[in-house]
Amino acid sequence: MLVLGAGVSGKAAARLLGRLGVRVLLYDDRAGQEGLDRGGEEGLGEVVGPERLPGALRKASAVVVSPGFPPRHPAVKAARQKGLPLMGELDLGWEFIEAAQVVGVTGTDGKSTTAACLAHLLRAGGLEARAIGNIGEPVSALAGARLDAAVLELSSFQLYYARRLRLDLVVLLNFAPDHLDWHGSLLAYSRAKARILAFLGKEGTLLYNCADRWCRRRASRARREGKRAAPFSRGTPDGGFGVERGEVVGPGIRLELPPWARGPFLEDAVAAAAAGFLLGLQEEVLRAGLASFRPLEHRAEEVGTVGGVRFVDDSKATNPHSASESIRAYPGCVAIMGGRNKGLDLRPMVQAAKECRGVVLLGETAAVLEGMLEGVPVRRARDMGEAVRAAYRLARGEGVVLLAPGAASFDLFRDYRERGEAFRRAVAELARGEA
């Protein structure tokens, strides 16, 4: 069997197939680099690159596709032209997991925080629960697991290839333009996201953000199909879940929001608490679980204070929508923005940035953003260290310096995590210099 992609998902799929006794060919565009030529020693099977793809396709009986491979990728197109069956890594792994309850979480932003928080709440209720999928732990890596509950964070890439899921609860968080470089158009991205509803069972429930038009339209369609739909928002929706005087409220539930949930994570916290309640968790369990949860790294994470200036790492804000929301959560901040654009309209992020004290631009989009920003002090930086120092000077001894790139990291960094770690190191170096 041919596996496309030697990233985290592809390696997990290759190892699973190897354990099942299947001969695996692992394809990657970077074959021969970064140690991939030693794949056999790591239980990954034989690693092949573009020059050996035709031969690999002749030998393959089926193809497993990693989420990072868009449908226009030459390897995917070649496999389709040969009529080979295609399977997403998600479907492969899901065949070997047993879970009594299955939740699917998707949206443009907030998926990881919501999925991680919900899994945490379920464990607080004594259940064997895991957050898997796009959150960083591939489904194939958990083959053989028996769970009380599986919380699947589902990206549009995974949903595009998915065929075999069964979901008891679907959580729709929001929708904004993203990943147009992968999908090719906003319509294709929307259709991929909406595919999650095809996997919701007849007895299942859709929990949706009623403040988001796209989510409301999907909820209306689900109701027409006879499925249950429950709304949530940061407000107080009738008959749904929301926020009132610092508490999550809903039918039969009232929970105090912990400090971490009162900022940019507010909607994620409401969604996770509402999902936990719909899955049968008691109010006292939800209250204790919310209080003990801590958000994931690189998501509005405060990494230090230097000279009265707080530094916040939101490297996971990889599109203009998430960057805009992040900037609005810290009024008057100095924002560090820029990276590799994914074919998206940058104007929403620029509009939010016009309320900043200053902006430091980094990466491929720096020149474009500089031309769009008027009336705001703007600086350009060559690397993260220079960006942090420039932002610190613009902050003038008070407020927040916020890393909210609004773009992918692949121009200067391996991924958003490496970008966030570079930010953390630069803040630490600044602190040492100011001590």
Tab-separated table of C-alpha atoms in Angstrom:
chain	number	residue	atom	x	y	z
A	1	MET	CA	0.000	0.000	0.000
A	2	LEU	CA	1.202	3.514	-0.792
A	3	VAL	CA	1.030	6.198	1.909
A	4	LEU	CA	1.294	9.813	0.741
A	5	GLY	CA	3.132	12.041	3.198
A	6	ALA	CA	5.885	11.451	5.751
A	7	GLY	CA	4.563	13.924	8.297
A	8	VAL	CA	2.981	12.994	11.615
A	9	SER	CA	-0.184	11.507	10.064
A	10	GLY	CA	1.569	9.660	7.264
A	11	LYS	CA	4.107	8.076	9.594
A	12	ALA	CA	1.337	6.950	11.947
A	13	ALA	CA	-0.524	5.373	9.011
A	14	ALA	CA	2.617	3.640	7.733
A	15	ARG	CA	3.420	2.204	11.155
A	16	LEU	CA	-0.138	0.935	11.584
A	17	LEU	CA	-0.082	-0.767	8.198
A	18	GLY	CA	3.301	-2.257	8.992
A	19	ARG	CA	1.950	-3.753	12.230
A	20	LEU	CA	-0.890	-5.265	10.221
A	21	GLY	CA	1.611	-7.014	7.972
A	22	VAL	CA	1.026	-4.789	4.948
A	23	ARG	CA	3.987	-3.898	2.772
A	24	VAL	CA	4.210	-0.095	2.812
A	25	LEU	CA	5.706	2.388	0.386
A	26	LEU	CA	5.879	5.850	1.978
A	27	TYR	CA	5.920	8.720	-0.500
A	28	ASP	CA	7.130	12.218	0.344
A	29	ASP	CA	8.181	15.186	-1.768
A	30	ARG	CA	11.215	15.556	0.532
A	31	ALA	CA	12.440	11.952	0.277
A	32	GLY	CA	16.165	11.807	0.938
A	33	GLN	CA	16.047	14.848	3.220
A	34	GLU	CA	15.713	15.155	6.996
A	35	GLY	CA	16.536	11.486	7.520
A	36	LEU	CA	13.567	10.219	5.496
A	37	ASP	CA	15.866	7.871	3.596
A	38	ARG	CA	16.196	5.896	6.848
A	39	GLY	CA	12.462	5.244	6.997
A	40	GLY	CA	12.829	1.469	7.055
A	41	GLU	CA	14.814	1.638	10.282
A	42	GLU	CA	11.911	3.494	11.910
A	43	GLY	CA	9.239	0.984	10.911
A	44	LEU	CA	7.939	3.248	8.150
A	45	GLY	CA	8.542	0.984	5.197
A	46	GLU	CA	10.412	2.064	2.092
A	47	VAL	CA	10.484	5.813	1.481
A	48	VAL	CA	10.180	7.010	-2.123
A	49	GLY	CA	10.309	10.436	-3.739
A	50	PRO	CA	8.855	11.996	-6.903
A	51	GLU	CA	11.232	10.180	-9.244
A	52	ARG	CA	10.008	6.788	-7.969
A	53	LEU	CA	6.318	7.657	-7.774
A	54	PRO	CA	5.307	5.959	-11.078
A	55	GLY	CA	6.822	2.660	-9.942
A	56	ALA	CA	5.254	2.970	-6.492
A	57	LEU	CA	1.825	3.511	-8.036
A	58	ARG	CA	2.239	0.395	-10.191
A	59	LYS	CA	2.949	-1.674	-7.080
A	60	ALA	CA	0.169	-0.174	-4.936
A	61	SER	CA	-3.268	-1.696	-4.485
A	62	ALA	CA	-4.598	1.345	-2.611
A	63	VAL	CA	-3.419	4.758	-1.410
A	64	VAL	CA	-3.635	6.367	2.032
A	65	VAL	CA	-3.558	10.164	1.825
A	66	SER	CA	-2.194	12.417	4.571
A	67	PRO	CA	-4.240	15.588	5.239
A	68	GLY	CA	-1.520	17.861	3.894
A	69	PHE	CA	-1.913	16.538	0.328
A	70	PRO	CA	-4.456	18.627	-1.620
A	71	PRO	CA	-6.452	16.962	-4.405
A	72	ARG	CA	-4.395	18.780	-7.045
A	73	HIS	CA	-1.104	17.318	-5.754
A	74	PRO	CA	0.581	15.345	-8.568
A	75	ALA	CA	0.696	12.157	-6.471
A	76	VAL	CA	-3.032	12.331	-5.667
A	77	LYS	CA	-3.935	13.097	-9.270
A	78	ALA	CA	-1.755	10.242	-10.536
A	79	ALA	CA	-3.356	7.774	-8.110
A	80	ARG	CA	-6.826	8.815	-9.271
A	81	GLN	CA	-5.871	8.528	-12.914
A	82	LYS	CA	-4.793	4.926	-12.278
A	83	GLY	CA	-8.117	4.205	-10.568
A	84	LEU	CA	-6.525	3.337	-7.226
A	85	PRO	CA	-8.800	3.506	-4.162
A	86	LEU	CA	-7.973	6.558	-1.987
A	87	MET	CA	-8.407	6.585	1.781
A	88	GLY	CA	-7.681	9.374	4.243
A	89	GLU	CA	-5.426	8.630	7.222
A	90	LEU	CA	-8.401	9.392	9.443
A	91	ASP	CA	-10.517	6.598	7.925
A	92	LEU	CA	-7.654	4.109	8.100
A	93	GLY	CA	-7.079	4.662	11.809
A	94	TRP	CA	-10.742	4.862	12.676
A	95	GLU	CA	-11.278	1.263	11.570
A	96	PHE	CA	-9.243	0.140	14.583
A	97	ILE	CA	-10.653	2.304	17.396
A	98	GLU	CA	-13.669	1.557	19.570
A	99	ALA	CA	-15.430	4.486	21.224
A	100	ALA	CA	-18.800	4.526	22.946
A	101	GLN	CA	-19.345	8.222	22.154
A	102	VAL	CA	-17.771	10.145	19.299
A	103	VAL	CA	-17.664	13.926	18.978
A	104	GLY	CA	-16.542	15.821	15.886
A	105	VAL	CA	-15.318	19.398	16.344
A	106	THR	CA	-14.673	21.716	13.437
A	107	GLY	CA	-14.529	25.405	12.588
A	108	THR	CA	-12.019	27.823	11.157
A	109	ASP	CA	-10.701	28.803	14.597
A	110	GLY	CA	-10.809	27.385	18.112
A	111	LYS	CA	-10.949	23.688	17.202
A	112	SER	CA	-7.967	22.555	19.252
A	113	THR	CA	-8.883	24.484	22.394
A	114	THR	CA	-12.489	23.276	22.281
A	115	ALA	CA	-11.543	19.648	21.593
A	116	ALA	CA	-8.847	19.602	24.281
A	117	CYS	CA	-11.155	21.241	26.827
A	118	LEU	CA	-14.021	18.844	26.087
A	119	ALA	CA	-11.766	15.795	26.425
A	120	HIS	CA	-10.507	17.227	29.719
A	121	LEU	CA	-14.079	17.661	30.974
A	122	LEU	CA	-14.954	14.101	30.021
A	123	ARG	CA	-11.917	12.771	31.880
A	124	ALA	CA	-12.930	14.872	34.886
A	125	GLY	CA	-16.186	12.917	34.749
A	126	GLY	CA	-14.305	9.646	35.055
A	127	LEU	CA	-14.430	8.667	31.384
A	128	GLU	CA	-11.585	7.323	29.271
A	129	ALA	CA	-11.521	10.130	26.710
A	130	ARG	CA	-8.969	11.398	24.196
A	131	ALA	CA	-8.771	14.370	21.849
A	132	ILE	CA	-7.312	13.105	18.575
A	133	GLY	CA	-7.092	13.999	14.897
A	134	ASN	CA	-5.970	17.435	13.799
A	135	ILE	CA	-5.048	18.327	17.382
A	136	GLY	CA	-1.704	16.584	16.914
A	137	GLU	CA	-2.335	12.925	17.752
A	138	PRO	CA	-3.214	11.083	14.528
A	139	VAL	CA	-6.097	8.638	14.697
A	140	SER	CA	-3.858	5.879	13.320
A	141	ALA	CA	-1.543	6.246	16.323
A	142	LEU	CA	-4.375	5.111	18.632
A	143	ALA	CA	-5.279	1.961	16.727
A	144	GLY	CA	-6.484	-0.672	19.177
A	145	ALA	CA	-7.727	1.836	21.742
A	146	ARG	CA	-11.034	1.364	23.503
A	147	LEU	CA	-12.463	4.647	24.692
A	148	ASP	CA	-15.552	5.857	26.461
A	149	ALA	CA	-15.373	8.971	24.310
A	150	ALA	CA	-13.300	10.153	21.360
A	151	VAL	CA	-13.162	13.867	20.563
A	152	LEU	CA	-12.095	14.304	16.950
A	153	GLU	CA	-10.728	17.670	15.925
A	154	LEU	CA	-11.465	17.670	12.211
A	155	SER	CA	-9.762	19.970	9.735
A	156	SER	CA	-11.174	20.731	6.300
A	157	PHE	CA	-8.331	18.631	4.849
A	158	GLN	CA	-9.367	15.576	6.860
A	159	LEU	CA	-13.047	16.076	6.116
A	160	TYR	CA	-12.346	16.287	2.388
A	161	TYR	CA	-11.001	12.714	2.392
A	162	ALA	CA	-13.228	11.260	5.148
A	163	ARG	CA	-15.824	8.642	4.269
A	164	ARG	CA	-16.367	6.313	7.243
A	165	LEU	CA	-16.998	8.350	10.394
A	166	ARG	CA	-19.971	8.062	12.706
A	167	LEU	CA	-20.512	11.004	15.052
A	168	ASP	CA	-22.877	11.297	18.003
A	169	LEU	CA	-22.269	15.013	18.488
A	170	VAL	CA	-20.991	17.623	16.053
A	171	VAL	CA	-19.665	21.003	17.234
A	172	LEU	CA	-19.584	23.800	14.648
A	173	LEU	CA	-17.580	26.744	15.993
A	174	ASN	CA	-17.329	29.314	13.199
A	175	PHE	CA	-16.491	29.822	9.559
A	176	ALA	CA	-14.189	32.331	7.862
A	177	PRO	CA	-12.018	32.198	4.724
A	178	ASP	CA	-8.956	29.998	5.181
A	179	HIS	CA	-6.832	27.416	3.347
A	180	LEU	CA	-7.831	28.697	-0.089
A	181	ASP	CA	-4.364	27.686	-1.278
A	182	TRP	CA	-5.284	24.049	-0.475
A	183	HIS	CA	-8.947	23.978	-1.550
A	184	GLY	CA	-8.739	26.383	-4.466
A	185	SER	CA	-11.860	28.394	-3.623
A	186	LEU	CA	-14.011	29.518	-0.715
A	187	LEU	CA	-16.856	27.338	-1.976
A	188	ALA	CA	-14.669	24.223	-1.943
A	189	TYR	CA	-13.478	25.064	1.582
A	190	SER	CA	-17.083	25.542	2.730
A	191	ARG	CA	-18.178	22.238	1.204
A	192	ALA	CA	-15.315	20.382	2.892
A	193	LYS	CA	-16.213	21.825	6.285
A	194	ALA	CA	-19.914	21.072	5.825
A	195	ARG	CA	-19.144	17.390	5.123
A	196	ILE	CA	-18.969	16.830	8.877
A	197	LEU	CA	-22.771	16.850	9.004
A	198	ALA	CA	-22.915	13.824	6.703
A	199	PHE	CA	-21.397	11.778	9.529
A	200	LEU	CA	-23.859	12.872	12.230
A	201	GLY	CA	-26.118	9.965	13.161
A	202	LYS	CA	-29.911	10.239	13.081
A	203	GLU	CA	-30.002	10.290	16.878
A	204	GLY	CA	-27.078	12.705	17.112
A	205	THR	CA	-27.013	16.390	17.990
A	206	LEU	CA	-25.486	19.418	16.317
A	207	LEU	CA	-24.130	22.103	18.661
A	208	TYR	CA	-23.599	25.262	16.632
A	209	ASN	CA	-22.523	28.873	17.070
A	210	CYS	CA	-25.728	30.796	16.414
A	211	ALA	CA	-23.779	34.074	16.082
A	212	ASP	CA	-22.121	32.714	12.931
A	213	ARG	CA	-24.215	32.888	9.761
A	214	TRP	CA	-22.533	29.889	8.120
A	215	CYS	CA	-23.178	27.740	11.204
A	216	ARG	CA	-26.819	28.888	11.409
A	217	ARG	CA	-27.427	27.845	7.808
A	218	ARG	CA	-25.986	24.375	8.439
A	219	ALA	CA	-28.142	24.058	11.550
A	220	SER	CA	-31.263	24.929	9.547
A	221	ARG	CA	-30.410	22.211	7.043
A	222	ALA	CA	-29.782	19.694	9.825
A	223	ARG	CA	-33.186	20.466	11.348
A	224	ARG	CA	-34.873	19.973	7.983
A	225	GLU	CA	-33.280	16.522	7.928
A	226	GLY	CA	-34.823	15.762	11.312
A	227	LYS	CA	-31.671	16.140	13.397
A	228	ARG	CA	-31.434	17.929	16.726
A	229	ALA	CA	-29.584	21.262	16.807
A	230	ALA	CA	-28.662	23.252	19.926
A	231	PRO	CA	-27.294	26.814	19.697
A	232	PHE	CA	-24.506	28.450	21.668
A	233	SER	CA	-22.785	31.840	21.594
A	234	ARG	CA	-20.987	34.358	23.757
A	235	GLY	CA	-24.389	36.008	24.250
A	236	THR	CA	-27.552	34.473	25.708
A	237	PRO	CA	-29.391	32.630	22.908
A	238	ASP	CA	-32.971	31.567	23.553
A	239	GLY	CA	-33.136	27.879	24.301
A	240	GLY	CA	-29.377	27.442	24.001
A	241	PHE	CA	-26.092	28.035	25.796
A	242	GLY	CA	-24.406	31.369	26.332
A	243	VAL	CA	-22.854	33.753	28.837
A	244	GLU	CA	-24.548	35.834	31.496
A	245	ARG	CA	-22.740	37.844	34.191
A	246	GLY	CA	-19.554	35.806	33.906
A	247	GLU	CA	-21.280	32.419	33.862
A	248	VAL	CA	-22.044	29.803	31.230
A	249	VAL	CA	-25.823	29.455	31.195
A	250	GLY	CA	-28.177	27.109	29.409
A	251	PRO	CA	-31.110	24.796	29.955
A	252	GLY	CA	-30.374	23.266	33.360
A	253	ILE	CA	-26.834	24.624	33.659
A	254	ARG	CA	-25.089	27.589	35.291
A	255	LEU	CA	-21.292	27.553	35.636
A	256	GLU	CA	-18.847	30.211	36.695
A	257	LEU	CA	-16.287	30.936	34.006
A	258	PRO	CA	-12.685	30.539	35.195
A	259	PRO	CA	-10.198	33.351	34.419
A	260	TRP	CA	-8.659	31.603	31.381
A	261	ALA	CA	-12.064	31.498	29.678
A	262	ARG	CA	-12.935	35.180	29.966
A	263	GLY	CA	-10.731	36.416	27.130
A	264	PRO	CA	-10.212	35.122	23.596
A	265	PHE	CA	-11.204	31.587	24.650
A	266	LEU	CA	-14.730	32.540	25.721
A	267	GLU	CA	-16.638	30.877	22.881
A	268	ASP	CA	-14.415	27.786	23.048
A	269	ALA	CA	-15.168	27.405	26.759
A	270	VAL	CA	-18.912	27.793	26.217
A	271	ALA	CA	-18.860	25.252	23.382
A	272	ALA	CA	-16.875	22.710	25.419
A	273	ALA	CA	-19.088	23.115	28.500
A	274	ALA	CA	-22.269	22.856	26.420
A	275	ALA	CA	-20.946	19.763	24.623
A	276	GLY	CA	-20.032	18.146	27.946
A	277	PHE	CA	-23.516	18.850	29.278
A	278	LEU	CA	-25.150	17.366	26.170
A	279	LEU	CA	-23.002	14.258	26.653
A	280	GLY	CA	-24.377	13.817	30.167
A	281	LEU	CA	-21.770	15.401	32.444
A	282	GLN	CA	-23.075	16.781	35.730
A	283	GLU	CA	-22.792	20.462	36.596
A	284	GLU	CA	-20.268	19.919	39.391
A	285	VAL	CA	-18.011	17.916	37.051
A	286	LEU	CA	-18.171	20.635	34.413
A	287	ARG	CA	-17.396	23.325	36.977
A	288	ALA	CA	-14.347	21.486	38.330
A	289	GLY	CA	-13.144	20.543	34.851
A	290	LEU	CA	-13.339	24.099	33.527
A	291	ALA	CA	-11.441	25.384	36.548
A	292	SER	CA	-8.596	22.869	36.111
A	293	PHE	CA	-8.201	23.125	32.319
A	294	ARG	CA	-5.323	25.072	30.813
A	295	PRO	CA	-5.313	26.204	27.162
A	296	LEU	CA	-2.805	24.746	24.739
A	297	GLU	CA	0.508	26.396	23.907
A	298	HIS	CA	0.789	29.192	21.336
A	299	ARG	CA	-2.865	30.185	21.724
A	300	ALA	CA	-3.115	33.561	23.501
A	301	GLU	CA	-0.386	32.311	25.853
A	302	GLU	CA	1.322	34.895	28.038
A	303	VAL	CA	5.041	34.093	27.890
A	304	GLY	CA	6.585	36.879	29.948
A	305	THR	CA	6.599	40.470	31.153
A	306	VAL	CA	9.499	42.837	30.495
A	307	GLY	CA	9.616	46.396	31.777
A	308	GLY	CA	5.869	46.551	32.335
A	309	VAL	CA	5.038	45.080	28.900
A	310	ARG	CA	3.230	41.736	28.686
A	311	PHE	CA	4.126	39.438	25.781
A	312	VAL	CA	1.380	37.161	24.417
A	313	ASP	CA	2.023	34.312	21.961
A	314	ASP	CA	-0.898	33.652	19.600
A	315	SER	CA	1.185	32.046	16.875
A	316	LYS	CA	-1.771	29.732	16.120
A	317	ALA	CA	-3.628	32.771	14.714
A	318	THR	CA	-2.731	31.698	11.180
A	319	ASN	CA	-5.474	33.479	9.221
A	320	PRO	CA	-6.815	37.058	9.130
A	321	HIS	CA	-10.013	36.116	10.991
A	322	SER	CA	-8.239	34.592	13.982
A	323	ALA	CA	-5.648	37.391	14.052
A	324	SER	CA	-8.423	39.998	14.039
A	325	GLU	CA	-10.182	38.325	16.960
A	326	SER	CA	-6.904	38.089	18.837
A	327	ILE	CA	-6.048	41.767	18.306
A	328	ARG	CA	-9.515	42.849	19.453
A	329	ALA	CA	-9.049	40.854	22.659
A	330	TYR	CA	-6.053	43.086	23.527
A	331	PRO	CA	-7.136	46.688	22.770
A	332	GLY	CA	-4.258	49.052	22.086
A	333	CYS	CA	-1.672	46.277	21.800
A	334	VAL	CA	1.428	46.280	19.637
A	335	ALA	CA	0.931	43.466	17.122
A	336	ILE	CA	3.570	41.362	15.403
A	337	MET	CA	2.024	40.242	12.122
A	338	GLY	CA	2.956	38.598	8.845
A	339	GLY	CA	3.976	35.312	7.281
A	340	ARG	CA	2.904	33.360	4.212
A	341	ASN	CA	-0.561	34.225	2.954
A	342	LYS	CA	-2.900	31.334	2.099
A	343	GLY	CA	-4.727	33.169	-0.655
A	344	LEU	CA	-6.831	35.126	1.836
A	345	ASP	CA	-8.169	38.673	2.034
A	346	LEU	CA	-5.948	40.535	4.513
A	347	ARG	CA	-8.288	43.499	4.966
A	348	PRO	CA	-10.094	42.238	8.113
A	349	MET	CA	-6.758	41.895	9.889
A	350	VAL	CA	-5.614	45.316	8.663
A	351	GLN	CA	-8.828	46.908	9.916
A	352	ALA	CA	-8.328	45.412	13.384
A	353	ALA	CA	-4.655	46.443	13.380
A	354	LYS	CA	-5.571	50.086	12.852
A	355	GLU	CA	-6.619	50.148	16.522
A	356	CYS	CA	-3.143	49.003	17.612
A	357	ARG	CA	-0.523	51.244	19.200
A	358	GLY	CA	1.883	49.935	16.595
A	359	VAL	CA	2.529	47.034	14.237
A	360	VAL	CA	5.720	45.105	13.488
A	361	LEU	CA	5.713	43.192	10.185
A	362	LEU	CA	7.591	39.982	9.505
A	363	GLY	CA	7.777	37.523	6.629
A	364	GLU	CA	6.443	37.340	3.082
A	365	THR	CA	3.318	39.463	3.606
A	366	ALA	CA	5.210	42.332	5.258
A	367	ALA	CA	5.432	44.543	2.174
A	368	VAL	CA	1.765	44.059	1.263
A	369	LEU	CA	0.583	44.743	4.801
A	370	GLU	CA	2.764	47.830	5.106
A	371	GLY	CA	1.110	49.272	2.025
A	372	MET	CA	-2.344	48.670	3.543
A	373	LEU	CA	-1.667	50.093	7.012
A	374	GLU	CA	-2.206	53.825	7.301
A	375	GLY	CA	-2.159	55.934	10.436
A	376	VAL	CA	-0.436	53.260	12.536
A	377	PRO	CA	3.272	53.243	13.416
A	378	VAL	CA	4.772	50.382	11.397
A	379	ARG	CA	8.164	48.715	11.638
A	380	ARG	CA	9.696	45.944	9.506
A	381	ALA	CA	11.795	43.127	10.973
A	382	ARG	CA	14.002	40.459	9.411
A	383	ASP	CA	13.585	37.861	12.162
A	384	MET	CA	11.662	37.240	15.363
A	385	GLY	CA	14.327	38.680	17.661
A	386	GLU	CA	14.321	41.964	15.773
A	387	ALA	CA	10.496	41.950	15.730
A	388	VAL	CA	10.238	41.529	19.499
A	389	ARG	CA	12.740	44.311	20.170
A	390	ALA	CA	10.936	46.676	17.782
A	391	ALA	CA	7.555	45.864	19.337
A	392	TYR	CA	8.936	46.469	22.820
A	393	ARG	CA	10.112	49.933	21.809
A	394	LEU	CA	6.704	50.739	20.318
A	395	ALA	CA	4.954	49.594	23.519
A	396	ARG	CA	6.810	52.256	25.522
A	397	GLY	CA	6.766	50.481	28.854
A	398	GLU	CA	3.113	49.418	29.088
A	399	GLY	CA	0.393	47.235	27.584
A	400	VAL	CA	0.709	44.105	25.491
A	401	VAL	CA	2.919	42.932	22.648
A	402	LEU	CA	0.892	40.322	20.760
A	403	LEU	CA	2.183	37.801	18.243
A	404	ALA	CA	-0.868	37.416	15.957
A	405	PRO	CA	0.581	36.642	12.505
A	406	GLY	CA	-2.623	36.156	10.523
A	407	ALA	CA	-0.674	33.969	8.102
A	408	ALA	CA	1.051	30.619	7.823
A	409	SER	CA	4.559	30.210	9.206
A	410	PHE	CA	6.209	28.344	6.347
A	411	ASP	CA	8.163	31.301	4.974
A	412	LEU	CA	10.479	31.488	7.995
A	413	PHE	CA	9.540	28.566	10.258
A	414	ARG	CA	8.667	24.867	10.088
A	415	ASP	CA	5.234	25.436	11.659
A	416	TYR	CA	3.344	27.708	14.053
A	417	ARG	CA	4.919	25.943	17.040
A	418	GLU	CA	8.462	26.783	15.924
A	419	ARG	CA	7.347	30.373	15.319
A	420	GLY	CA	5.864	30.554	18.823
A	421	GLU	CA	9.002	29.094	20.365
A	422	ALA	CA	11.118	31.672	18.520
A	423	PHE	CA	8.895	34.382	20.013
A	424	ARG	CA	9.311	32.935	23.509
A	425	ARG	CA	13.105	32.794	23.142
A	426	ALA	CA	13.222	36.361	21.854
A	427	VAL	CA	11.208	37.584	24.863
A	428	ALA	CA	13.559	35.734	27.218
A	429	GLU	CA	16.583	37.304	25.508
A	430	LEU	CA	14.982	40.742	25.787
A	431	ALA	CA	14.351	40.166	29.495
A	432	ARG	CA	17.992	39.240	30.045
A	433	GLY	CA	19.097	42.371	28.243
A	434	GLU	CA	16.762	44.592	30.279
A	435	ALA	CA	17.658	43.013	33.637
